[in-house]
mmCIF file of C-alpha atoms and ligand atoms in Angstrom:
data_model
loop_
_atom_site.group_PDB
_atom_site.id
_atom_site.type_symbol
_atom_site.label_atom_id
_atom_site.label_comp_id
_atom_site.label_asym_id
_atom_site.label_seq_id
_atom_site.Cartn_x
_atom_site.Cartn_y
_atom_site.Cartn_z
ATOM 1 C CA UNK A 1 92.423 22.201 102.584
ATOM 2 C CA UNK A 2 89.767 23.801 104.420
ATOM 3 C CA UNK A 3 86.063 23.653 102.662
ATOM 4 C CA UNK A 4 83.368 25.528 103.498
ATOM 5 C CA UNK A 5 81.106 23.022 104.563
ATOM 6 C CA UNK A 6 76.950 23.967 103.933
ATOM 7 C CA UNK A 7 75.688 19.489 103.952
ATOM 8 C CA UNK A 8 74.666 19.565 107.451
ATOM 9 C CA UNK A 9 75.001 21.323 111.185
ATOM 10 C CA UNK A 10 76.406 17.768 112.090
ATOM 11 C CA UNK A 11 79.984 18.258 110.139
ATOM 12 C CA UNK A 12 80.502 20.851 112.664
ATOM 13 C CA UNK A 13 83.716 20.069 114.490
ATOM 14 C CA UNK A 14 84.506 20.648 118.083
ATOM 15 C CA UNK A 15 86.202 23.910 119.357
ATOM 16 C CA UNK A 16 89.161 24.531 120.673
ATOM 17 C CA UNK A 17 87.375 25.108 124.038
ATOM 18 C CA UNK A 18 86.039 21.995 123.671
ATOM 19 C CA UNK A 19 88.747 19.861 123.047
ATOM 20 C CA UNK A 20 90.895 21.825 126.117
ATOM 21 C CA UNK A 21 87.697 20.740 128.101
ATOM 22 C CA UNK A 22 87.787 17.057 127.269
ATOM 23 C CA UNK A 23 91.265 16.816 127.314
ATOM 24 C CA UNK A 24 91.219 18.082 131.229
ATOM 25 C CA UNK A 25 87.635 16.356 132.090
ATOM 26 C CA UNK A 26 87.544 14.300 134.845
ATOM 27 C CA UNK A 27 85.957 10.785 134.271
ATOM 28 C CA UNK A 28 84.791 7.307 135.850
ATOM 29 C CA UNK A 29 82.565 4.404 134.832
ATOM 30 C CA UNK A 30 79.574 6.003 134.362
ATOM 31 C CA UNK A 31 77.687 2.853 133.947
ATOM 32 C CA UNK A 32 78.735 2.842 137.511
ATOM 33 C CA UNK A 33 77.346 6.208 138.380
ATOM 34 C CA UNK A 34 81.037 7.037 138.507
ATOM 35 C CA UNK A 35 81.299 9.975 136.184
ATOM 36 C CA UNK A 36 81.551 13.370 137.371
ATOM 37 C CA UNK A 37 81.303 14.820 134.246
ATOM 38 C CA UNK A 38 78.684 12.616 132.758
ATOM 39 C CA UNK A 39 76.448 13.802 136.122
ATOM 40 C CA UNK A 40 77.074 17.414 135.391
ATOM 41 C CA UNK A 41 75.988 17.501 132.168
ATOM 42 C CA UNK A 42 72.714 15.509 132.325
ATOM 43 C CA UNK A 43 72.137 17.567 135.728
ATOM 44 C CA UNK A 44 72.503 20.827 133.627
ATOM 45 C CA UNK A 45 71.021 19.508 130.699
ATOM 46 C CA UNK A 46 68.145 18.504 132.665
ATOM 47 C CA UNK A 47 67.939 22.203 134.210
ATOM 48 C CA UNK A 48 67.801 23.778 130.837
ATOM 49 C CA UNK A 49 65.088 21.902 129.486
ATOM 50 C CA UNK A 50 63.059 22.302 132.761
ATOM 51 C CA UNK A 51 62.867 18.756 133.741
ATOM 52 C CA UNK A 52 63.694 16.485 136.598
ATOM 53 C CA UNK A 53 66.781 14.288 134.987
ATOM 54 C CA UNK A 54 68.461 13.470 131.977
ATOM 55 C CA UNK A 55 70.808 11.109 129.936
ATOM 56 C CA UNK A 56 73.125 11.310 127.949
ATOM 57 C CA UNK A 57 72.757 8.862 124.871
ATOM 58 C CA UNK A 58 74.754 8.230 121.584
ATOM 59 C CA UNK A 59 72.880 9.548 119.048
ATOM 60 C CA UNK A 60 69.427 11.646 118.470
ATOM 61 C CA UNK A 61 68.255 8.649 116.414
ATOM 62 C CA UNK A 62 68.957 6.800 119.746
ATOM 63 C CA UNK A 63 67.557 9.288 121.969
ATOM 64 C CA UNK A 64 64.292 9.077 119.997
ATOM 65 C CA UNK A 65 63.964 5.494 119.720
ATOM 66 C CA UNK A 66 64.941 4.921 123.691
ATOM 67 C CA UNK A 67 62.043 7.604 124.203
ATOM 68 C CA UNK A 68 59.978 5.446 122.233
ATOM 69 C CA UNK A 69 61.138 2.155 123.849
ATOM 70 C CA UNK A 70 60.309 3.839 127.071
ATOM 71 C CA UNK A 71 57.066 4.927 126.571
ATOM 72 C CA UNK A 72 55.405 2.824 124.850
ATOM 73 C CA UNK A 73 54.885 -1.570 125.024
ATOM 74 C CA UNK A 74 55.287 -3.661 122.142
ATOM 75 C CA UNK A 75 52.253 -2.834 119.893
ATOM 76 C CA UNK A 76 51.473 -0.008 121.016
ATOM 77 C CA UNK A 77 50.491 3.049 118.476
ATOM 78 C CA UNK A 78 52.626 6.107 117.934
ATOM 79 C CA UNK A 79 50.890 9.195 116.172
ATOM 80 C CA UNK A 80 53.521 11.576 114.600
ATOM 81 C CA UNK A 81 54.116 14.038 111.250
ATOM 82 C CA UNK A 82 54.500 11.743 108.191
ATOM 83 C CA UNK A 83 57.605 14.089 107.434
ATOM 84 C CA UNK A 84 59.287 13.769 110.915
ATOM 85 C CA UNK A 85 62.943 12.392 111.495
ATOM 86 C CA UNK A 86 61.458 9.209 113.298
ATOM 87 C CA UNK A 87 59.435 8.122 110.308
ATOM 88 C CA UNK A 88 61.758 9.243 107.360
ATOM 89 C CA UNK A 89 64.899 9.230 108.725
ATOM 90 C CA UNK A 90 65.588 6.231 111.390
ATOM 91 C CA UNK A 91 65.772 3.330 109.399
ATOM 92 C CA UNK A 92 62.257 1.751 110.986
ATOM 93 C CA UNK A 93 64.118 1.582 114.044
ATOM 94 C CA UNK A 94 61.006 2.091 116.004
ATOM 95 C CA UNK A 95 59.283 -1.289 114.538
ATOM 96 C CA UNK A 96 62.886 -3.113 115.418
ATOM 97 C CA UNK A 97 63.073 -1.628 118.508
ATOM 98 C CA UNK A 98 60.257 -0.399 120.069
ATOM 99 C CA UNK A 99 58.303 -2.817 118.054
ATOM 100 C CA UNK A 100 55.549 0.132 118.197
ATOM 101 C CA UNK A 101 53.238 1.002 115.161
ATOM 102 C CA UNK A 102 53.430 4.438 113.665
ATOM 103 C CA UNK A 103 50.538 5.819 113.094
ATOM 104 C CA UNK A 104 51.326 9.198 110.457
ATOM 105 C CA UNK A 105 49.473 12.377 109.886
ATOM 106 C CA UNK A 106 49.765 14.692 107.304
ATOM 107 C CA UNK A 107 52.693 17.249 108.201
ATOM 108 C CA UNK A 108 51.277 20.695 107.663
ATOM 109 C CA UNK A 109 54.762 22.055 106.529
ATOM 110 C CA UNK A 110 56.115 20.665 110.090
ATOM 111 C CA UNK A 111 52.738 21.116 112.065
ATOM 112 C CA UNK A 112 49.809 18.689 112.981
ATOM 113 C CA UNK A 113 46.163 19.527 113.036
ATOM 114 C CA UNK A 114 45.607 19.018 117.071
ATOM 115 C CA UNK A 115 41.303 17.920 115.491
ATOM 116 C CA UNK A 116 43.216 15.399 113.465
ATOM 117 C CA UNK A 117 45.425 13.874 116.486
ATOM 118 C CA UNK A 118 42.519 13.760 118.571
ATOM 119 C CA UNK A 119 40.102 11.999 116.105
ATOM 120 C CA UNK A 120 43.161 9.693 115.851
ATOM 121 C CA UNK A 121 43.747 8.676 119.303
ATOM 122 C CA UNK A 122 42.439 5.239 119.696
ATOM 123 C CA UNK A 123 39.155 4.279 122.094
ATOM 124 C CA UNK A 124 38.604 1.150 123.994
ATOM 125 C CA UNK A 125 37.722 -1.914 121.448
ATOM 126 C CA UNK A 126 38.848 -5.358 121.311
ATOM 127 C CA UNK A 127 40.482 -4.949 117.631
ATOM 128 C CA UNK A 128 42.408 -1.648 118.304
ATOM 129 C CA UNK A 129 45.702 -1.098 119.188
ATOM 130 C CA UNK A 130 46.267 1.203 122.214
ATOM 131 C CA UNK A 131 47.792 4.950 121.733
ATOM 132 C CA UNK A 132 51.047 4.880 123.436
ATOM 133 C CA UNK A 133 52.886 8.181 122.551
ATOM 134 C CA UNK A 134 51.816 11.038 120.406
ATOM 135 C CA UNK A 135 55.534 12.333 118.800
ATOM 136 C CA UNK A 136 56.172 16.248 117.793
ATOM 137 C CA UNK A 137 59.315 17.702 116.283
ATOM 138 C CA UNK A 138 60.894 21.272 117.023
ATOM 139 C CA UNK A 139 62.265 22.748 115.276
ATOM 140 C CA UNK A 140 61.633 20.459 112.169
ATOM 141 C CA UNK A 141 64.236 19.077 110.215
ATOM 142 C CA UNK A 142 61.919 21.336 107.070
ATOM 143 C CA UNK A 143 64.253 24.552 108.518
ATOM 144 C CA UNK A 144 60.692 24.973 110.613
ATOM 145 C CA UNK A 145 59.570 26.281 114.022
ATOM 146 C CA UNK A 146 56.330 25.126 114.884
ATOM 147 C CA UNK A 147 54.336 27.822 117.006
ATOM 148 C CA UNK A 148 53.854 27.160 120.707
ATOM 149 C CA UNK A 149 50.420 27.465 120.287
ATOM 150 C CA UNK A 150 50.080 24.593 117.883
ATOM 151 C CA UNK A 151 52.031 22.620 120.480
ATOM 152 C CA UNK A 152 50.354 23.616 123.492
ATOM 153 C CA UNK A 153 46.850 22.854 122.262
ATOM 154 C CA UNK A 154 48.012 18.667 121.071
ATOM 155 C CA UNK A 155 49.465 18.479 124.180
ATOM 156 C CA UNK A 156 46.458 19.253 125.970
ATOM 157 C CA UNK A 157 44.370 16.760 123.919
ATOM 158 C CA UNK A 158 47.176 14.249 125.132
ATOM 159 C CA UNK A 159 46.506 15.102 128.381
ATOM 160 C CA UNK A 160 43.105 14.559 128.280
ATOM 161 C CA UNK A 161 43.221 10.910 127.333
ATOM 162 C CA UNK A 162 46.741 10.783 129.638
ATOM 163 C CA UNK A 163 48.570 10.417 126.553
ATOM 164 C CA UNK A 164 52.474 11.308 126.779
ATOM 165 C CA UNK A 165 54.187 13.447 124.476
ATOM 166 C CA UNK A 166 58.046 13.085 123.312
ATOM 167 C CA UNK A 167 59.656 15.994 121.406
ATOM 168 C CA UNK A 168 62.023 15.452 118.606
ATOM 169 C CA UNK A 169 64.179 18.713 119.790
ATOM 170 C CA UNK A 170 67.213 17.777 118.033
ATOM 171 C CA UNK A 171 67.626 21.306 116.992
ATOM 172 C CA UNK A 172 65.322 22.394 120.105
ATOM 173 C CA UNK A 173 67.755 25.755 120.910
ATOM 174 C CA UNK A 174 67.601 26.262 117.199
ATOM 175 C CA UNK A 175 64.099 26.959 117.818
ATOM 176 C CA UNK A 176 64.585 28.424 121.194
ATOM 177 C CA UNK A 177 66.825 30.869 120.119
ATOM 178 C CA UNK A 178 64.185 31.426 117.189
ATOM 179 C CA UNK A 179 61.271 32.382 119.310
ATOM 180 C CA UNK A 180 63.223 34.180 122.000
ATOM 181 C CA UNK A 181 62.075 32.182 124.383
ATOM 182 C CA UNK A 182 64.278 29.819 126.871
ATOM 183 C CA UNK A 183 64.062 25.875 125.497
ATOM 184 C CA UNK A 184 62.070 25.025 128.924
ATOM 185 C CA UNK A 185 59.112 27.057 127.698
ATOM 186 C CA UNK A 186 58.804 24.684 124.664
ATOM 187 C CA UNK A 187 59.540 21.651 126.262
ATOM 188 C CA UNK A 188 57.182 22.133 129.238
ATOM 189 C CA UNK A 189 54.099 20.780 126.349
ATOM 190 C CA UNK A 190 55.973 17.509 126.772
ATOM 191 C CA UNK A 191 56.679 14.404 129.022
ATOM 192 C CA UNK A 192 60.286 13.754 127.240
ATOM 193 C CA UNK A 193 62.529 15.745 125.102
ATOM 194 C CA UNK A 194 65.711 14.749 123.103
ATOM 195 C CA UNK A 195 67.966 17.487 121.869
ATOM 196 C CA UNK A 196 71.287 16.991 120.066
ATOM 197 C CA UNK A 197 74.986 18.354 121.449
ATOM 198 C CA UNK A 198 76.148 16.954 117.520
ATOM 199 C CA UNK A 199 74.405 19.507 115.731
ATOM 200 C CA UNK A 200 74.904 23.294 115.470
ATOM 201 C CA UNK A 201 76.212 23.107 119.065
ATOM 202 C CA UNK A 202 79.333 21.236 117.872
ATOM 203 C CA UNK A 203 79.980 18.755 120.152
ATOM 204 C CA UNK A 204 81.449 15.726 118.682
ATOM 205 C CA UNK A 205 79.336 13.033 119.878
ATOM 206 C CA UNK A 206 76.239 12.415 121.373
ATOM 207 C CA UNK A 207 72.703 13.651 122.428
ATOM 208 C CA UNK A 208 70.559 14.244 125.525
ATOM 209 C CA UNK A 209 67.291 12.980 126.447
ATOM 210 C CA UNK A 210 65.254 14.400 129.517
ATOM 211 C CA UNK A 211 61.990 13.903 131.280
ATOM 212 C CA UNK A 212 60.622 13.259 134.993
ATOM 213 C CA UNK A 213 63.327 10.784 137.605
ATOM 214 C CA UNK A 214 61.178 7.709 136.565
ATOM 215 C CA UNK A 215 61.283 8.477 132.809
ATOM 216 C CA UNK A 216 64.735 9.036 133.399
ATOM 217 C CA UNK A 217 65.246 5.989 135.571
ATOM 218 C CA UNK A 218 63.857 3.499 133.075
ATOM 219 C CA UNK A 219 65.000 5.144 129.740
ATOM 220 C CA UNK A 220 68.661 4.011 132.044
ATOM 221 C CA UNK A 221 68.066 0.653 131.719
ATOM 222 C CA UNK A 222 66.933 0.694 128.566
ATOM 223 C CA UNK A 223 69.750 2.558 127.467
ATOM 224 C CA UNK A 224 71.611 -0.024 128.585
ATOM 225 C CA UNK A 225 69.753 -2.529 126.863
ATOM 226 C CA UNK A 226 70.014 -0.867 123.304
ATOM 227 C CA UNK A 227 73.716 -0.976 123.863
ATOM 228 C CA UNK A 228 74.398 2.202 124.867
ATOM 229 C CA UNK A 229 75.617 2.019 128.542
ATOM 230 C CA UNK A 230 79.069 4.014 128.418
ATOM 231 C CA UNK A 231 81.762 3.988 130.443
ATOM 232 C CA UNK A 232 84.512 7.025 130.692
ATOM 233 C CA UNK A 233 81.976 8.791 128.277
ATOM 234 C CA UNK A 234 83.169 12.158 130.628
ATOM 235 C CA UNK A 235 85.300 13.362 127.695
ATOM 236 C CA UNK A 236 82.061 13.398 125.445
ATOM 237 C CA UNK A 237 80.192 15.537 128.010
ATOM 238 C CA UNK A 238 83.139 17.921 128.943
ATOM 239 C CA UNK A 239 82.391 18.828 125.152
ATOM 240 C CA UNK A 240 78.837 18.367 125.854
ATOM 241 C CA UNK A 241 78.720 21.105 128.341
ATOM 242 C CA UNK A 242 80.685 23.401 126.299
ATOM 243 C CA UNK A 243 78.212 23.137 123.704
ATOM 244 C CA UNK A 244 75.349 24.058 126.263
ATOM 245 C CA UNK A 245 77.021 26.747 128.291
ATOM 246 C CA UNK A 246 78.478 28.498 125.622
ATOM 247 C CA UNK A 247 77.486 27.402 121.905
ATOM 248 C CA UNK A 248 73.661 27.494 122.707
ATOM 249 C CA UNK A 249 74.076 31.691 122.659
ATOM 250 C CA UNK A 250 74.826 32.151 119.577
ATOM 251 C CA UNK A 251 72.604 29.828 116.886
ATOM 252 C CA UNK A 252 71.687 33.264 115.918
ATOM 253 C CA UNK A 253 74.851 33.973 114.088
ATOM 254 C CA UNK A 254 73.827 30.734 112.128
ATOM 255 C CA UNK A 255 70.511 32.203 111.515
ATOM 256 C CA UNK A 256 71.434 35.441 110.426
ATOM 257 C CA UNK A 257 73.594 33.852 108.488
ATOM 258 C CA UNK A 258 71.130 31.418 106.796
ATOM 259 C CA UNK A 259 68.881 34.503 106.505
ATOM 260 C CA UNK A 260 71.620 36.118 104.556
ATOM 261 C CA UNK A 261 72.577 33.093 102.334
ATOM 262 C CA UNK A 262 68.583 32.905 100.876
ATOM 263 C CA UNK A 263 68.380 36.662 100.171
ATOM 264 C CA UNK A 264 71.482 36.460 98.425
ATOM 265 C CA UNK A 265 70.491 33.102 96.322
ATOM 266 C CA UNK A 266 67.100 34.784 95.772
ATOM 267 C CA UNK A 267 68.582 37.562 93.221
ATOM 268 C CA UNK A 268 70.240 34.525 91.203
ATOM 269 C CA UNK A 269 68.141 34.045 87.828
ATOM 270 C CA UNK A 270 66.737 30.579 88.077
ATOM 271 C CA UNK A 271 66.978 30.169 91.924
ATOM 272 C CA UNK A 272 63.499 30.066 93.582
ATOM 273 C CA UNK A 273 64.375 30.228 97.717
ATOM 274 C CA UNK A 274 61.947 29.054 99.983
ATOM 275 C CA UNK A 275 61.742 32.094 101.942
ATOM 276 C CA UNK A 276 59.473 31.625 104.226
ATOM 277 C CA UNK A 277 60.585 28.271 105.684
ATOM 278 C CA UNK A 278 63.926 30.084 106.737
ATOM 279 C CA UNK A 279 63.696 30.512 110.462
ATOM 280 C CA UNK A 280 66.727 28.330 111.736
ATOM 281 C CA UNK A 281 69.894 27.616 109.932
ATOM 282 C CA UNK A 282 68.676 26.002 107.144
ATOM 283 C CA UNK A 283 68.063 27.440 103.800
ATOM 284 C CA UNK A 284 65.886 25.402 100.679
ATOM 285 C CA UNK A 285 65.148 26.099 97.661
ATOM 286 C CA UNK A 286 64.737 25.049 94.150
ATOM 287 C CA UNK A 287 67.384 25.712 91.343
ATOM 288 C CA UNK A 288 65.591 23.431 88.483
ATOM 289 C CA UNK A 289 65.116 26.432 86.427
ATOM 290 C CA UNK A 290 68.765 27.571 85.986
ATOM 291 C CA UNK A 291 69.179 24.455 84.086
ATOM 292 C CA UNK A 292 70.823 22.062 86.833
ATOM 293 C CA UNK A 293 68.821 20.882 89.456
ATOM 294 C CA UNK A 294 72.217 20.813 92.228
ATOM 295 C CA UNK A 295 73.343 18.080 91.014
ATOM 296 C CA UNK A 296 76.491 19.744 89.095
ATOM 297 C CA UNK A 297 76.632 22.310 91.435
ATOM 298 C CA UNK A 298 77.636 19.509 93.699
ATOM 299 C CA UNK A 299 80.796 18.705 91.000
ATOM 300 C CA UNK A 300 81.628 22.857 90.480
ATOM 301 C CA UNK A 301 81.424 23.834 94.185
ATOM 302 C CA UNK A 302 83.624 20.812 95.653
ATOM 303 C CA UNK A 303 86.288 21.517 93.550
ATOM 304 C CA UNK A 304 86.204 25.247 94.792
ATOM 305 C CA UNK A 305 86.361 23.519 98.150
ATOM 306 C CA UNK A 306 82.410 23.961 99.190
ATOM 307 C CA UNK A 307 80.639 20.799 100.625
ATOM 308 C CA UNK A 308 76.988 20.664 99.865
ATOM 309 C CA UNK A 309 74.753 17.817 99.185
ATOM 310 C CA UNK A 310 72.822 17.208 96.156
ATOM 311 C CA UNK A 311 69.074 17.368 95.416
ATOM 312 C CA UNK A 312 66.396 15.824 97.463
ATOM 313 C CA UNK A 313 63.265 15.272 95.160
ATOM 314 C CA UNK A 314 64.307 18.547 92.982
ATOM 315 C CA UNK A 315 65.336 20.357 95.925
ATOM 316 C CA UNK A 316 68.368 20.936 97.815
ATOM 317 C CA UNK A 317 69.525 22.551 101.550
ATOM 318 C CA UNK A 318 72.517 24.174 102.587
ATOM 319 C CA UNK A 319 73.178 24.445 106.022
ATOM 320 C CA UNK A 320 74.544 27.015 107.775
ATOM 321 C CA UNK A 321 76.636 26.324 111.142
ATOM 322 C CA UNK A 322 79.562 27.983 113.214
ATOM 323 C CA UNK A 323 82.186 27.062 111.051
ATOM 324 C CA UNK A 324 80.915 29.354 108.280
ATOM 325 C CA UNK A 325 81.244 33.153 107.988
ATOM 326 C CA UNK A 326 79.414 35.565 106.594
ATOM 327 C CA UNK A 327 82.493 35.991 104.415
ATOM 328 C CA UNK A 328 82.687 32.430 103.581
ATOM 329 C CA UNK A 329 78.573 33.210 102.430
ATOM 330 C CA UNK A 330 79.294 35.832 100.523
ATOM 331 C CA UNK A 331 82.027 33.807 98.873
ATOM 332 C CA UNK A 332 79.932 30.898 98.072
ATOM 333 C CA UNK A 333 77.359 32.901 96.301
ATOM 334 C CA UNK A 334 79.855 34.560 94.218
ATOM 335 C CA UNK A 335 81.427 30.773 93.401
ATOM 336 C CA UNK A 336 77.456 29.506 92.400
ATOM 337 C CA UNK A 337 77.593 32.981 90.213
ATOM 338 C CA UNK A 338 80.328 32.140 88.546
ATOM 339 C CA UNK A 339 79.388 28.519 87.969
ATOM 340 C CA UNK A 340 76.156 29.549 86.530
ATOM 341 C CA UNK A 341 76.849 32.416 84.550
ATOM 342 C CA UNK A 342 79.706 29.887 82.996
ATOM 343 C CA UNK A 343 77.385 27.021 82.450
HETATM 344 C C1 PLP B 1 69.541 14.891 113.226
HETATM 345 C C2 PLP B 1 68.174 14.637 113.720
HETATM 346 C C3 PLP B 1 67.912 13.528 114.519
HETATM 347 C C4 PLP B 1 68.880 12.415 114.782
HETATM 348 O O1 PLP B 1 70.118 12.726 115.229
HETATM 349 P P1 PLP B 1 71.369 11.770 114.912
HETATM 350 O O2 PLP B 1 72.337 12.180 115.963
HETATM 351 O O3 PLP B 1 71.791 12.095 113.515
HETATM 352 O O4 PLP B 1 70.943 10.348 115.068
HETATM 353 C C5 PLP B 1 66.624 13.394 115.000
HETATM 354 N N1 PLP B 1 65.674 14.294 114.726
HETATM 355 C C6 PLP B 1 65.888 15.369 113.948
HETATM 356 C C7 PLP B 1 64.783 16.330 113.698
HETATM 357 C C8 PLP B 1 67.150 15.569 113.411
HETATM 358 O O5 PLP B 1 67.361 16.631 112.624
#
């Protein structure tokens, strides 16, 4: 059976380009360096971003927490959103791993106050803990872009007190594309960036992260370290380049698409859309006062064959990604009409 599938960008499965491309890729070791494809990718990944090198790692979650690792020593203080992906989503990783302290602001819907993250930064006294790494996120997993401007003025502050920046870009060309704007103008108010190839871009597996050749150089080791040296991992980046090349040009489609979904939901009785925080792929919004708060939806839609997960503290988030049509929109909506009008 084939669902339409609105949980997450991540279900997306790989194309057929993409499997014809790993099927054909050409491999080695690359623990070795021996990987042609491997080298192509983080040289081109690299490129788009506008930094020196990159590396390819498992996961985002593993991207961020090697950035982290990297960075910062043992100890060291992180300052970051209280709503970001490192702090709510990644299992306290960076305490395990990094064995850093995170230091959260208040998220304004996504954004931080660049006063606040300079009153934050830590000065010179015996009983303080030093700042390390000062962590953004664009766009935000809250269906967010945060304006350049916003990010241009914290990283200056960083600068200042030679304070380096990492970017949580797992959906980075979500905002790119966005903005209008190519990636490497957002990424240039960082020192590291970490995007994901597992997301709307469809690649199976894995995620990139990119910065200057010493960055680069130790994040290697490190990598290694965590686990996640890999060897004939060529046939993840021959997908991994498809997804750059090609599925990077058209997030719009997804957009539009989400932009579509949320006007439609908006004329449902009941359903309050969160309008304004639709600017990638993602639509939220609130369905409490139709009677169910998602979580029969859930029940109704899967056995119409539509994926979507339930309610997150009242509200819930479909997700719009290549594998969904307009058409396959339009025919959700009419399902959720139907389900409502008959509950
Ligand atoms: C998905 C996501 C990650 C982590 O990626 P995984 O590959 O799921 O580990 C990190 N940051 C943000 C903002 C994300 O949305």
């Amino acid at each position: 059976m084939k669902f339409i599938d609105l949980r997450s960008d991540t279900v997306t499965q790989p194309t057929q380009e993409m499997r014809e491309a790993m099927y054909k890729a050409e491999v080695g070791d690359d623990v070795y360096g021996d990987d042609p494809t491997i080298r192509e990718l983080e040289e081109y990944a690299a490129h788009l971003v506008g930094k020196e090198a990159s590396l390819f790692v498992p996961s985002g979650t593993f991207g961020n927490q090697l950035a982290l690792f990297t960075h910062c020593r043992h100890g060291d203080e992180v300052i970051l959103g209280d709503d970001c992906h490192i702090v709510a989503h990644e299992v306290g990783a960076s305490s395990v791993i990094a064995g850093v302290q995170l230091r959260t602001l208040q998220s304004r819907k996504g954004a931080l106050d660049p006063d606040e993250v300079r009153s934050k930064i830590r000065g010179e006294d015996i009983h303080f803990p030093r700042t390390g790494l000062i962590c953004l996120e664009n766009a935000h997993s809250n269906g967010r872009v945060i304006p350049l401007e916003n990010m241009e003025k914290i990283y200056g502050i960083a600068r200042e007190h030679g304070i380096p920046v990492h970017l949580d870009g797992a959906r980075l060309f979500n905002a790119a594309t966005s903005l209008g704007i190519d990636a490497a103008e957002i990424a240039k108010y960082c020192a590291s960036v970490m995007f994901c190839l597992s997301k709307g871009l469809c690649a199976p597996v894995g995620s990139m992260l990119a910065g200057s050749s010493s960055f680069i150089e130790k994040a290697r080791k490190g990598r290694k370290l965590m686990g996640g040296g890999m060897r004939q991992a060529g046939f993840l980046a021959a997908a991994g380049l498809v997804a750059l090349k090609k599925m990077r040009l058209r997030l719009k489609e997804d957009h539009d698409n989400a932009a579509l979904l949320g006007r439609e939901l908006a004329k449902i009785p009941g359903i309050k859309v969160f309008t304004d925080d639709i600017q990638i792929n993602m639509v939220y919004f609130d369905m409490r006062d139709t009677g169910d708060d998602g979580s029969k939806l859930v029940k109704e839609l899967l056995k119409e064959g539509i994926k979507i997960n339930g309610p997150e503290n009242g509200i819930m988030r479909f997700v719009t990604n290549y594998w969904v049509t307009k058409d396959d929109i339009m025919h959700v909506v009419d399902v959720i009409k139907n389900v409502l009008k008959a509950a």
